[in-house]
Tab-separated table of C-alpha atoms and ligand atoms in Angstrom:
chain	number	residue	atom	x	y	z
A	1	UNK	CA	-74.094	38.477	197.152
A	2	UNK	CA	-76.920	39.930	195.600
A	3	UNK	CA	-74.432	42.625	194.188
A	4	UNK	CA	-72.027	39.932	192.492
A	5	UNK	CA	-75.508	38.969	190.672
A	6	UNK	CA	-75.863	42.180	189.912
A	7	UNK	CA	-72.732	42.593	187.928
A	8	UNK	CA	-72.441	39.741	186.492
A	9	UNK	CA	-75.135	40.008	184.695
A	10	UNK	CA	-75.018	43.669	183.508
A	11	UNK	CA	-73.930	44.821	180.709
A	12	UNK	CA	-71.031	46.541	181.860
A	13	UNK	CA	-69.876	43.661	183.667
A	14	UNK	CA	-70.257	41.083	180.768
A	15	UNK	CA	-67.944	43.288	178.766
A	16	UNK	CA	-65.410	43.113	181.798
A	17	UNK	CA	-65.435	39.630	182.253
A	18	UNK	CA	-64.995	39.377	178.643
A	19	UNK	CA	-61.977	41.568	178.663
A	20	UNK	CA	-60.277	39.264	181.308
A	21	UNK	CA	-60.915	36.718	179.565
A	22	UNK	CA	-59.734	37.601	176.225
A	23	UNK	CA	-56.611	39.274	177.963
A	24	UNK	CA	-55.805	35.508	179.381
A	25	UNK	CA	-56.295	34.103	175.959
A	26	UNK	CA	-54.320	36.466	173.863
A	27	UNK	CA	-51.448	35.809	176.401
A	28	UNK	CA	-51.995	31.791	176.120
A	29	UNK	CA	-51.511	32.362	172.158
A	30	UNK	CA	-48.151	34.658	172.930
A	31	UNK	CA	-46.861	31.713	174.770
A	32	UNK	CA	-47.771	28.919	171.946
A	33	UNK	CA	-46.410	31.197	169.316
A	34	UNK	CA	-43.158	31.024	170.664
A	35	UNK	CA	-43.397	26.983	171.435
A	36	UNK	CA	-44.006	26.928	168.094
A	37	UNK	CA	-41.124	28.471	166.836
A	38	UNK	CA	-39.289	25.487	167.615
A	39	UNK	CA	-40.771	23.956	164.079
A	40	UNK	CA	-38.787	27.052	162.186
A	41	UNK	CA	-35.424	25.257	162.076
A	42	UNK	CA	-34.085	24.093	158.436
A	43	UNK	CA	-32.263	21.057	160.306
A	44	UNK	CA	-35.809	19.057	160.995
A	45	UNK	CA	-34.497	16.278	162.707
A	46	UNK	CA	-33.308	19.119	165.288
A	47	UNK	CA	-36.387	20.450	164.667
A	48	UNK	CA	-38.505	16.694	165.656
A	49	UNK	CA	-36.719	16.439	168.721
A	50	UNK	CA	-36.943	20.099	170.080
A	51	UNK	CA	-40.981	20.116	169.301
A	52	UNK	CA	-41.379	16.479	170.527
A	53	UNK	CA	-39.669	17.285	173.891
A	54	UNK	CA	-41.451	20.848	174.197
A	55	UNK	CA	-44.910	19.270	173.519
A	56	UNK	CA	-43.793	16.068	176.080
A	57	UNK	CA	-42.768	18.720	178.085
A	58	UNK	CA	-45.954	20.734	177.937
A	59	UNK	CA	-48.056	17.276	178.623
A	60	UNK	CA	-46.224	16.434	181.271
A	61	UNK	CA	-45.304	19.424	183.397
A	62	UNK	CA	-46.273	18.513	186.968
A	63	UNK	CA	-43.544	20.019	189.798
A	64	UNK	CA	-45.616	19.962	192.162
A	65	UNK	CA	-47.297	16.048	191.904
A	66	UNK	CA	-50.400	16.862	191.959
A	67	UNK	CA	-52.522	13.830	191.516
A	68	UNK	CA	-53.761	15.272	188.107
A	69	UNK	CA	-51.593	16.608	185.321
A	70	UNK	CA	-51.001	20.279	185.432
A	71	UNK	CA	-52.528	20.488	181.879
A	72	UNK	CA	-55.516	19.155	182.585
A	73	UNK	CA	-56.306	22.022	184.791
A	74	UNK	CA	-54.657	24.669	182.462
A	75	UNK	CA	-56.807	22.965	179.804
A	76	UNK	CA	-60.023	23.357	182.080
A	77	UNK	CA	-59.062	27.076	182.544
A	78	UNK	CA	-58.843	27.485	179.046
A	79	UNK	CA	-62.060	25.367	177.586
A	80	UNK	CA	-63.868	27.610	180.870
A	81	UNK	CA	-62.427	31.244	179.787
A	82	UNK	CA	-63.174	30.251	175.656
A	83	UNK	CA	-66.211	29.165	176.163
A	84	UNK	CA	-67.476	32.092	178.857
A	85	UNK	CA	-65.717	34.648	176.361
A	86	UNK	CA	-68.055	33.267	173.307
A	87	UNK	CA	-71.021	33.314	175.864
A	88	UNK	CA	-71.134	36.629	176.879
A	89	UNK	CA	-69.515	37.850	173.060
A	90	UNK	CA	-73.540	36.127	171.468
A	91	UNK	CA	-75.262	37.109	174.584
A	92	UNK	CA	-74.342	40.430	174.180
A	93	UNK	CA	-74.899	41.080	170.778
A	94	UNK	CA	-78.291	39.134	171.236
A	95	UNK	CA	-79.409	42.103	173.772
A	96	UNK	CA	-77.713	44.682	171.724
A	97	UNK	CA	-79.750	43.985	168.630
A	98	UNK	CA	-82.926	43.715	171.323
A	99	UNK	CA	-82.120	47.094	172.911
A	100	UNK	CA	-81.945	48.423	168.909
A	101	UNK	CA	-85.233	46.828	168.040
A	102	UNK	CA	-83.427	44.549	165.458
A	103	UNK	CA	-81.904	47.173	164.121
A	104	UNK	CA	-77.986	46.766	164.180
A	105	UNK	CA	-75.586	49.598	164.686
A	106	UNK	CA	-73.212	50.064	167.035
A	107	UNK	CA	-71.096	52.857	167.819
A	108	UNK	CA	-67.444	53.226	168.612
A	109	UNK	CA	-67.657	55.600	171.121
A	110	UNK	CA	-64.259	57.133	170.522
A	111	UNK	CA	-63.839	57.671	166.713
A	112	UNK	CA	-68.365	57.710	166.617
A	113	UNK	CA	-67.761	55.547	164.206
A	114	UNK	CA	-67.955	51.868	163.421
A	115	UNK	CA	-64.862	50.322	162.274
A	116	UNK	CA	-64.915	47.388	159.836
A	117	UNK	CA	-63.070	45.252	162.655
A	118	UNK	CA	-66.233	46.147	165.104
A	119	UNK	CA	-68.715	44.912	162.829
A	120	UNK	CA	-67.303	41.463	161.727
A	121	UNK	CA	-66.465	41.064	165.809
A	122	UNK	CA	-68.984	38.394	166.315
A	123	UNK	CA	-67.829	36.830	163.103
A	124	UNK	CA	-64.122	36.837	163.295
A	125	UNK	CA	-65.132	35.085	166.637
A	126	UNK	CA	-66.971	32.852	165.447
A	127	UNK	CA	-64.371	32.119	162.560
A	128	UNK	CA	-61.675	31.779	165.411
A	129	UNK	CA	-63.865	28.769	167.288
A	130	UNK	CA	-64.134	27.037	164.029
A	131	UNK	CA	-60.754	27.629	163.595
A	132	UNK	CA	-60.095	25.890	166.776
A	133	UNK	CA	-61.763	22.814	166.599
A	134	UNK	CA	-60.285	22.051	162.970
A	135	UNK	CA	-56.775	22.593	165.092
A	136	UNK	CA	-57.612	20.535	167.581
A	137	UNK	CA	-58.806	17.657	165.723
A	138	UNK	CA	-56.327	17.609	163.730
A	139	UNK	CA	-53.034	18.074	165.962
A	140	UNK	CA	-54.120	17.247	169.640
A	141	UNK	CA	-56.941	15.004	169.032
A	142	UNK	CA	-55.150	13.869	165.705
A	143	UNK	CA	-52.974	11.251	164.538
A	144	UNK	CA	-50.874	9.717	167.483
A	145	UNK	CA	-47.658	8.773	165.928
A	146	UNK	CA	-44.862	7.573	168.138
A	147	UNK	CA	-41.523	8.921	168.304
A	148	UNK	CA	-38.475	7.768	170.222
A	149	UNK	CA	-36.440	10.322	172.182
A	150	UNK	CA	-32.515	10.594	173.210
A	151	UNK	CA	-33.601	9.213	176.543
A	152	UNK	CA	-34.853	6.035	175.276
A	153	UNK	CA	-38.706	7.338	175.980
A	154	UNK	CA	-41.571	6.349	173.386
A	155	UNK	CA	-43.521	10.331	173.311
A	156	UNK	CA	-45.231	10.920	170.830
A	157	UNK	CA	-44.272	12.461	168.003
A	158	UNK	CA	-46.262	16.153	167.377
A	159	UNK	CA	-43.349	16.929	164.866
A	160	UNK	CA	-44.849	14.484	162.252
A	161	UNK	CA	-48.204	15.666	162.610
A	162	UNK	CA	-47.925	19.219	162.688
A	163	UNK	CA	-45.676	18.716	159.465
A	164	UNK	CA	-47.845	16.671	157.808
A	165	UNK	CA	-50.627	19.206	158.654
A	166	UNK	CA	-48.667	22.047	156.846
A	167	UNK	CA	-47.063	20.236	153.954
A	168	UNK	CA	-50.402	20.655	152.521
A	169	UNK	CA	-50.826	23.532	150.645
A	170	UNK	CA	-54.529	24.241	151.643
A	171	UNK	CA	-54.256	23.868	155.411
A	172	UNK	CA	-51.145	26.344	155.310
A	173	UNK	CA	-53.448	28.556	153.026
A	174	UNK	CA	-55.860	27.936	155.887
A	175	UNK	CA	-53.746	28.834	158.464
A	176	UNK	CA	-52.393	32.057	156.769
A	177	UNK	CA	-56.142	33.510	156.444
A	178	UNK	CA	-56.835	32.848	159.770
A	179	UNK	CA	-54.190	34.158	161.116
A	180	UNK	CA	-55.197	37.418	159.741
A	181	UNK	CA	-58.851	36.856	161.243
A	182	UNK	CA	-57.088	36.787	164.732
A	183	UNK	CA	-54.760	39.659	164.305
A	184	UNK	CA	-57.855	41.594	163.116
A	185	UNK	CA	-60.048	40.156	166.212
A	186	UNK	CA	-57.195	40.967	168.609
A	187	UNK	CA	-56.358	44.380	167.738
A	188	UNK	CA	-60.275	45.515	168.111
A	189	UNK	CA	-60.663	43.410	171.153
A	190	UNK	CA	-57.468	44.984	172.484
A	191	UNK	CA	-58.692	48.666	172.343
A	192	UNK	CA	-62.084	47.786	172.917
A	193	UNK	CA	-61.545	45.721	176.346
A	194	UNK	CA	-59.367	49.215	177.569
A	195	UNK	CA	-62.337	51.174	176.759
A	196	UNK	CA	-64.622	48.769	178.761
A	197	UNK	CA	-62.595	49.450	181.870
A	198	UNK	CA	-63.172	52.636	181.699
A	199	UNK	CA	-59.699	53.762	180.793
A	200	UNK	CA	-60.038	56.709	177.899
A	201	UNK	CA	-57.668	59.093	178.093
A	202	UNK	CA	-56.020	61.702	176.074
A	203	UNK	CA	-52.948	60.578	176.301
A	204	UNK	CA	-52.825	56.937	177.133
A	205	UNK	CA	-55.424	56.041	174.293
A	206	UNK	CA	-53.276	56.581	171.389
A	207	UNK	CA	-50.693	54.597	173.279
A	208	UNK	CA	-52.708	51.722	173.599
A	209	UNK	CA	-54.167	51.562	171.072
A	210	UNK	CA	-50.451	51.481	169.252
A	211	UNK	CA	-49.438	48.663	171.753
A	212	UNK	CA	-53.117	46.626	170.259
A	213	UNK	CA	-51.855	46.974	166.988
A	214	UNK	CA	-48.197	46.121	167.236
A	215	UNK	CA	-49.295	43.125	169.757
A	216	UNK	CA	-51.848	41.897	166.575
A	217	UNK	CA	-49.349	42.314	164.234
A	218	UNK	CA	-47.075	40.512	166.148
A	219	UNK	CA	-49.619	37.520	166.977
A	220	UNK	CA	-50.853	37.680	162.964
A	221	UNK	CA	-47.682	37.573	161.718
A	222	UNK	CA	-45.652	35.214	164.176
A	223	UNK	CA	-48.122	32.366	163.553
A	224	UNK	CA	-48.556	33.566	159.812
A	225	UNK	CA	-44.940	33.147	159.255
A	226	UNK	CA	-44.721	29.804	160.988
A	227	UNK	CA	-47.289	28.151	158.998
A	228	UNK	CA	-45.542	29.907	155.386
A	229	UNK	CA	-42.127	28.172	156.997
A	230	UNK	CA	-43.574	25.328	157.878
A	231	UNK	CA	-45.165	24.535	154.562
A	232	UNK	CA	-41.672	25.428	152.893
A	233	UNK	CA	-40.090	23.259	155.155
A	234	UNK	CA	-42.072	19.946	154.834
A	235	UNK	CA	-41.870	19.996	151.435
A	236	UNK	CA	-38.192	19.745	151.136
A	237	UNK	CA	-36.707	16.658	150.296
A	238	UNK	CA	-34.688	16.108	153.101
A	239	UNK	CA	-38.003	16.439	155.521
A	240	UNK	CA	-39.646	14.531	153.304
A	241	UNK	CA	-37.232	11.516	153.406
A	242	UNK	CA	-37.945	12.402	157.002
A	243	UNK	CA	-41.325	12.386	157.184
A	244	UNK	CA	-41.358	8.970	155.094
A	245	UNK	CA	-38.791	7.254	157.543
A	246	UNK	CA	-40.638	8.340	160.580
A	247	UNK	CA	-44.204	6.749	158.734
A	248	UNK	CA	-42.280	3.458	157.988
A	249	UNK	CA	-40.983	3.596	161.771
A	250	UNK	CA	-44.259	3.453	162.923
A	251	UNK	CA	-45.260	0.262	162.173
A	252	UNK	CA	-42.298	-0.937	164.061
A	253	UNK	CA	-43.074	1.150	167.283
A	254	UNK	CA	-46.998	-0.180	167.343
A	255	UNK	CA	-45.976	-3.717	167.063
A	256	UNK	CA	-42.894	-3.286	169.737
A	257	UNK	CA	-45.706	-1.189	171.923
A	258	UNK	CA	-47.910	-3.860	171.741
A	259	UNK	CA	-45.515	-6.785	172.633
A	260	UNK	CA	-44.211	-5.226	175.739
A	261	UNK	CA	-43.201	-2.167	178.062
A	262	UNK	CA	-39.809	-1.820	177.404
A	263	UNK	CA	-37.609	-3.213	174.083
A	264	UNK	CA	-34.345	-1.993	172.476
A	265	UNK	CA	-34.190	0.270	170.051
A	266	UNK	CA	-31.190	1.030	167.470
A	267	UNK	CA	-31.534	4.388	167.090
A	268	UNK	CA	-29.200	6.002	164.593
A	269	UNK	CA	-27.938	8.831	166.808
A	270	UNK	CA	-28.100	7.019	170.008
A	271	UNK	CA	-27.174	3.319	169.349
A	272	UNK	CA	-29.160	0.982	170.953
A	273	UNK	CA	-31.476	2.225	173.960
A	274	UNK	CA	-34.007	0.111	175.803
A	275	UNK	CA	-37.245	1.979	175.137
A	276	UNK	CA	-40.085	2.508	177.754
A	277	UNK	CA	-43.654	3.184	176.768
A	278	UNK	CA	-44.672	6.104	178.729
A	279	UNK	CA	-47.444	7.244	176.692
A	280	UNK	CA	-50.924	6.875	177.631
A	281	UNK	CA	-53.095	4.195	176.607
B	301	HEM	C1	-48.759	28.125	163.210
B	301	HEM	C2	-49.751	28.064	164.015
B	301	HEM	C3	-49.982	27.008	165.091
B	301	HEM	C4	-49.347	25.806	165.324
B	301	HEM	C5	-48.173	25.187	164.570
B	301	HEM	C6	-49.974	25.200	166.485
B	301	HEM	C7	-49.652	23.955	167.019
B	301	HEM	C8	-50.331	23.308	168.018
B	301	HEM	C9	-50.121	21.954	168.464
B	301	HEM	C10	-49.052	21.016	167.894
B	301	HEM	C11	-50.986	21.688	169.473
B	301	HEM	C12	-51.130	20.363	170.264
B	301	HEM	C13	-50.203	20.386	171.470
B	301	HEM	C14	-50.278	19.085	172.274
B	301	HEM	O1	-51.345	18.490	172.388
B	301	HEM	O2	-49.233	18.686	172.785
B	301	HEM	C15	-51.772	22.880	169.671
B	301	HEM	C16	-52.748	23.009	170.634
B	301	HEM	C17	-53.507	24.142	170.828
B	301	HEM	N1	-53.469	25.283	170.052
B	301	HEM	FE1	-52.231	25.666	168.515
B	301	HEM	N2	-50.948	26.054	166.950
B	301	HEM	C18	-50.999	27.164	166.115
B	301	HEM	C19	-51.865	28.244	166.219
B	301	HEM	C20	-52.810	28.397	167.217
B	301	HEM	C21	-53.659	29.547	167.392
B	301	HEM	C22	-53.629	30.784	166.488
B	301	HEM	C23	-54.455	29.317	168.479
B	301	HEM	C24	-55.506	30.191	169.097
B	301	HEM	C25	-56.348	30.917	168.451
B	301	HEM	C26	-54.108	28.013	168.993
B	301	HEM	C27	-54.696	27.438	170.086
B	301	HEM	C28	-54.408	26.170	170.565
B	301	HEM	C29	-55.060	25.575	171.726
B	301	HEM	C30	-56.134	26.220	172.594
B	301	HEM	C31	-54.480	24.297	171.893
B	301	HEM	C32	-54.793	23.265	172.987
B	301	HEM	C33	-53.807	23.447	174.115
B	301	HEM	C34	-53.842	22.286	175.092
B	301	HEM	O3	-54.768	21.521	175.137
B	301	HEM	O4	-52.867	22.143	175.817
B	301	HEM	N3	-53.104	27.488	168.212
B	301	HEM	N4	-51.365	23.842	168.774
């Protein structure tokens, strides 16, 4: 037992732990960027449906009926490995600074030099968790807009809020800068957590250190390109006219949601469906 102390709070084992963790989050944001492909489709009322039922989808994965929603407990994995990565990331830098006697420098132990992305490591972090909350607060923990789906089902509709989001010019500015924070974070962290587990050799380094930087471009530039599209996208009139008809809806759904469980809908490319309110209260 005493030995699992021991590790965990060493230096050497902080920076593995950190690895791990990073390595599960860099593979969560592989996974999102290609969810949110979904919003890169020039016919967005294709576009509402396939990101409404991916996000419904997402919320309400649960094969195996497990008395609470699978993504509540991929959500508790990933609030636990964020905030245990940013832990160890200021706890570490705290006792590195210590060990120097205030005095910063740090030295990349295979070029013995430090790199521009090693030094702003703490800050691109940092950026990233700011990042973070402005994305959650303003998509999951944003505006809850309703949205009817082919089955009938009142879900709500993630389409109109991650549009709106982007249709503004300085959020998708936003977006674009950080996006190149993360790319940058990611392709230091990816070399550096290989280094940490003690793999340096002369012929595998170069090679992974290749893979870091086509995985951050990748990463940058999927998410980069997204939020470029999507701001391209919600500003054309016909998403507009979109957007605007699925605003007006609202009303509608919120009163209907109010008055009772289940109504009848016309919907356009359905005909009339007898709605049920499945969303939480
Ligand atoms: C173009 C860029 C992005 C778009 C359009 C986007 C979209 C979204 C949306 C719509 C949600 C809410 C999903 C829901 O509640 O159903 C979400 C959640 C989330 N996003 Fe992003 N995202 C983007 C970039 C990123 C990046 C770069 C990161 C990581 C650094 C990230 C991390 C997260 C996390 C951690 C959640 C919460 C997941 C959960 O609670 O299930 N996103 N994103």
């Amino acid at each position: 037992m005493q030995w699992i102390i021991k590790y965990l709070t060493s230096s050497i084992g902080k920076k593995q732990i950190m690895g791990c963790t990073g390595a599960f989050l860099a593979l969560f944001i592989l996974g999102h960027m290609c969810g949110n492909f979904q919003l890169l489709n020039f016919d967005q009322a294709s576009a509402q449906a396939s990101y409404n039922a991916y996000t419904e989808f997402l919320t309400g994965f649960n094969p195996l009926h497990f008395p609470v929603k699978m993504i509540y407990l991929i959500e508790l994995v990933l609030v636990g490995a964020f905030a245990l990565h940013i832990f160890l990331a200021v706890t570490l830098k705290i006792e590195n600074k210590k060990a120097r006697g205030g005095i910063e420098y740090e030295v990349n132990a295979r070029k013995g030099k430090k790199t521009f992305a090693t030094f702003t490591m703490i800050w691109s972090g940092l950026f990233i968790l700011g990042f973070l909350i402005q994305h959650l607060m303003t998509l999951k923990f944003g505006e809850h807009y309703l949205y009817v789906n082919s089955q009938g089902e009142m879900v709500r509709d993630m389409w109109l809020t991650t549009i709106d989001m982007f249709a503004n010019p300085l959020w998708a500015g936003f977006y674009v800068i950080s996006m190149f924070v993360i790319g940058m974070h990611l392709f230091h962290a990816i070399s550096s957590a290989f280094q940490t587990m003690g793999i340096a050799h002369q012929k595998w380094t170069p090679i992974i250190d290749i893979a870091g930087i086509v995985y951050s471009v990748i990463v940058a530039a999927g998410f980069g390109i997204t939020a470029i599209a999507a701001f391209y996208l919600a500003n054309q009139p016909e998403t507009q006219a979109l957007r605007a008809k699925s605003h007006e809806l609202q009303q509608q759904y919120q009163q209907q949601k109010a008055k009772a469980d289940k109504a009848a809908f016309v919907i356009p490319s359905v005909g009339e469906v007898q709605v049920s309110f499945n969303i939480e209260k």
